């Protein structure tokens, strides 16, 4: 079984990564502090561990990816987490993004459509002391209607359509952050806020590239 070691060298590399993210324009001290505390190398296959603190995405199980740190930081910054925010994450993946949200003091609920990946990540989170993150094996397109409404929702895969079912699970004045666009191209990081009387406000925050969000469970 893999050990959860986090040594001085890795902590030093993590501090360098945080400085890099500052230089790239991440301004939220809360987000940077949250990421500084997380041993990203433990969320990667050991084959990539040496490069864990480079600003790169890497493949993980089930043909998924762990996003590059800048993307994680930017999405987390846009989420503008307040303590005890009830947050739904679509796409648990490696669990790294969920841990960042948790360190920002959100109550995190995360869905993963791949059973193998869900189970492996759930085990990892418990081993790292993140057992309060609630994980679910299910279809992210459907959200978690029985646990709605949520203050905020984060989608960590590319959507080629507006996720109306998920928007319906937001509280009034809540918002959803997601990469919007065709999956064979870059997507626009999009924020939709649910205002009074069902009015939706849309904002855009630059281009990113994600794996596609797919329906169903596997």
mmCIF file of N, CA and C in Angstrom, residues 1 19 37 50 52 55 61 63 65 78-79 83 89-90 93 109-110 114 117 128 131 136 148 161 203 208-209 214:
data_model
loop_
_atom_site.group_PDB
_atom_site.id
_atom_site.type_symbol
_atom_site.label_atom_id
_atom_site.label_comp_id
_atom_site.label_asym_id
_atom_site.label_seq_id
_atom_site.Cartn_x
_atom_site.Cartn_y
_atom_site.Cartn_z
ATOM 1 N N UNK A 1 0.847 -1.203 0.000
ATOM 2 C CA UNK A 1 0.000 0.000 0.000
ATOM 3 C C UNK A 1 0.884 1.254 0.000
ATOM 4 N N UNK A 19 4.451 30.178 -5.525
ATOM 5 C CA UNK A 19 5.036 31.416 -6.046
ATOM 6 C C UNK A 19 4.771 31.547 -7.542
ATOM 7 N N UNK A 37 -1.126 23.480 1.496
ATOM 8 C CA UNK A 37 -1.269 22.428 2.513
ATOM 9 C C UNK A 37 -1.483 21.033 1.922
ATOM 10 N N UNK A 50 7.522 12.736 -9.556
ATOM 11 C CA UNK A 50 8.671 13.651 -9.639
ATOM 12 C C UNK A 50 8.280 15.026 -10.177
ATOM 13 N N UNK A 52 5.153 16.401 -9.850
ATOM 14 C CA UNK A 52 3.865 16.759 -9.245
ATOM 15 C C UNK A 52 3.702 18.254 -9.023
ATOM 16 N N UNK A 55 3.471 22.948 -13.184
ATOM 17 C CA UNK A 55 2.120 23.418 -13.509
ATOM 18 C C UNK A 55 1.577 22.667 -14.733
ATOM 19 N N UNK A 61 -6.544 7.519 -13.389
ATOM 20 C CA UNK A 61 -7.315 6.340 -13.777
ATOM 21 C C UNK A 61 -8.524 6.700 -14.638
ATOM 22 N N UNK A 63 -9.004 7.134 -17.789
ATOM 23 C CA UNK A 63 -8.825 8.123 -18.857
ATOM 24 C C UNK A 63 -9.227 9.535 -18.436
ATOM 25 N N UNK A 65 -8.135 13.114 -15.942
ATOM 26 C CA UNK A 65 -6.922 13.882 -15.658
ATOM 27 C C UNK A 65 -7.043 14.610 -14.328
ATOM 28 N N UNK A 78 -12.546 31.623 -8.421
ATOM 29 C CA UNK A 78 -13.864 32.027 -8.918
ATOM 30 C C UNK A 78 -14.992 31.520 -8.027
ATOM 31 N N UNK A 79 -14.773 30.418 -7.335
ATOM 32 C CA UNK A 79 -15.805 29.882 -6.441
ATOM 33 C C UNK A 79 -16.041 30.788 -5.235
ATOM 34 N N UNK A 83 -16.884 30.302 4.546
ATOM 35 C CA UNK A 83 -16.989 29.180 5.478
ATOM 36 C C UNK A 83 -18.401 28.591 5.519
ATOM 37 N N UNK A 89 -19.477 19.369 -6.214
ATOM 38 C CA UNK A 89 -18.469 19.239 -7.260
ATOM 39 C C UNK A 89 -18.872 18.103 -8.191
ATOM 40 N N UNK A 90 -18.883 18.383 -9.486
ATOM 41 C CA UNK A 90 -19.169 17.356 -10.484
ATOM 42 C C UNK A 90 -17.842 16.906 -11.088
ATOM 43 N N UNK A 93 -12.773 12.871 -9.647
ATOM 44 C CA UNK A 93 -11.440 12.606 -10.181
ATOM 45 C C UNK A 93 -10.483 12.105 -9.122
ATOM 46 N N UNK A 109 -19.535 18.124 -1.405
ATOM 47 C CA UNK A 109 -20.218 16.932 -1.900
ATOM 48 C C UNK A 109 -19.717 16.727 -3.330
ATOM 49 N N UNK A 110 -19.191 15.550 -3.627
ATOM 50 C CA UNK A 110 -18.576 15.357 -4.941
ATOM 51 C C UNK A 110 -19.044 14.057 -5.587
ATOM 52 N N UNK A 114 -17.221 7.147 -12.530
ATOM 53 C CA UNK A 114 -16.422 5.926 -12.662
ATOM 54 C C UNK A 114 -16.304 5.249 -11.294
ATOM 55 N N UNK A 117 -12.651 4.687 -10.030
ATOM 56 C CA UNK A 117 -12.014 5.939 -9.629
ATOM 57 C C UNK A 117 -12.630 6.465 -8.343
ATOM 58 N N UNK A 128 -5.849 10.566 3.926
ATOM 59 C CA UNK A 128 -5.241 11.892 4.073
ATOM 60 C C UNK A 128 -5.968 12.774 5.085
ATOM 61 N N UNK A 131 -11.979 12.795 5.445
ATOM 62 C CA UNK A 131 -13.163 11.929 5.470
ATOM 63 C C UNK A 131 -14.470 12.714 5.513
ATOM 64 N N UNK A 136 -19.823 10.524 -3.887
ATOM 65 C CA UNK A 136 -20.954 9.755 -4.402
ATOM 66 C C UNK A 136 -20.586 9.164 -5.762
ATOM 67 N N UNK A 148 -29.991 18.862 -2.437
ATOM 68 C CA UNK A 148 -30.102 20.263 -2.869
ATOM 69 C C UNK A 148 -31.003 21.024 -1.889
ATOM 70 N N UNK A 161 -23.293 21.925 -23.299
ATOM 71 C CA UNK A 161 -24.639 22.474 -23.156
ATOM 72 C C UNK A 161 -24.779 23.055 -21.754
ATOM 73 N N UNK A 203 -21.410 35.169 -16.783
ATOM 74 C CA UNK A 203 -20.118 35.850 -16.890
ATOM 75 C C UNK A 203 -19.095 34.864 -17.451
ATOM 76 N N UNK A 208 -9.936 27.612 -21.257
ATOM 77 C CA UNK A 208 -9.281 26.484 -20.601
ATOM 78 C C UNK A 208 -9.552 25.235 -21.437
ATOM 79 N N UNK A 209 -8.937 24.129 -21.048
ATOM 80 C CA UNK A 209 -9.173 22.877 -21.773
ATOM 81 C C UNK A 209 -9.395 21.740 -20.774
ATOM 82 N N UNK A 214 -19.392 13.480 -19.399
ATOM 83 C CA UNK A 214 -20.188 12.437 -20.038
ATOM 84 C C UNK A 214 -21.334 11.996 -19.138
#
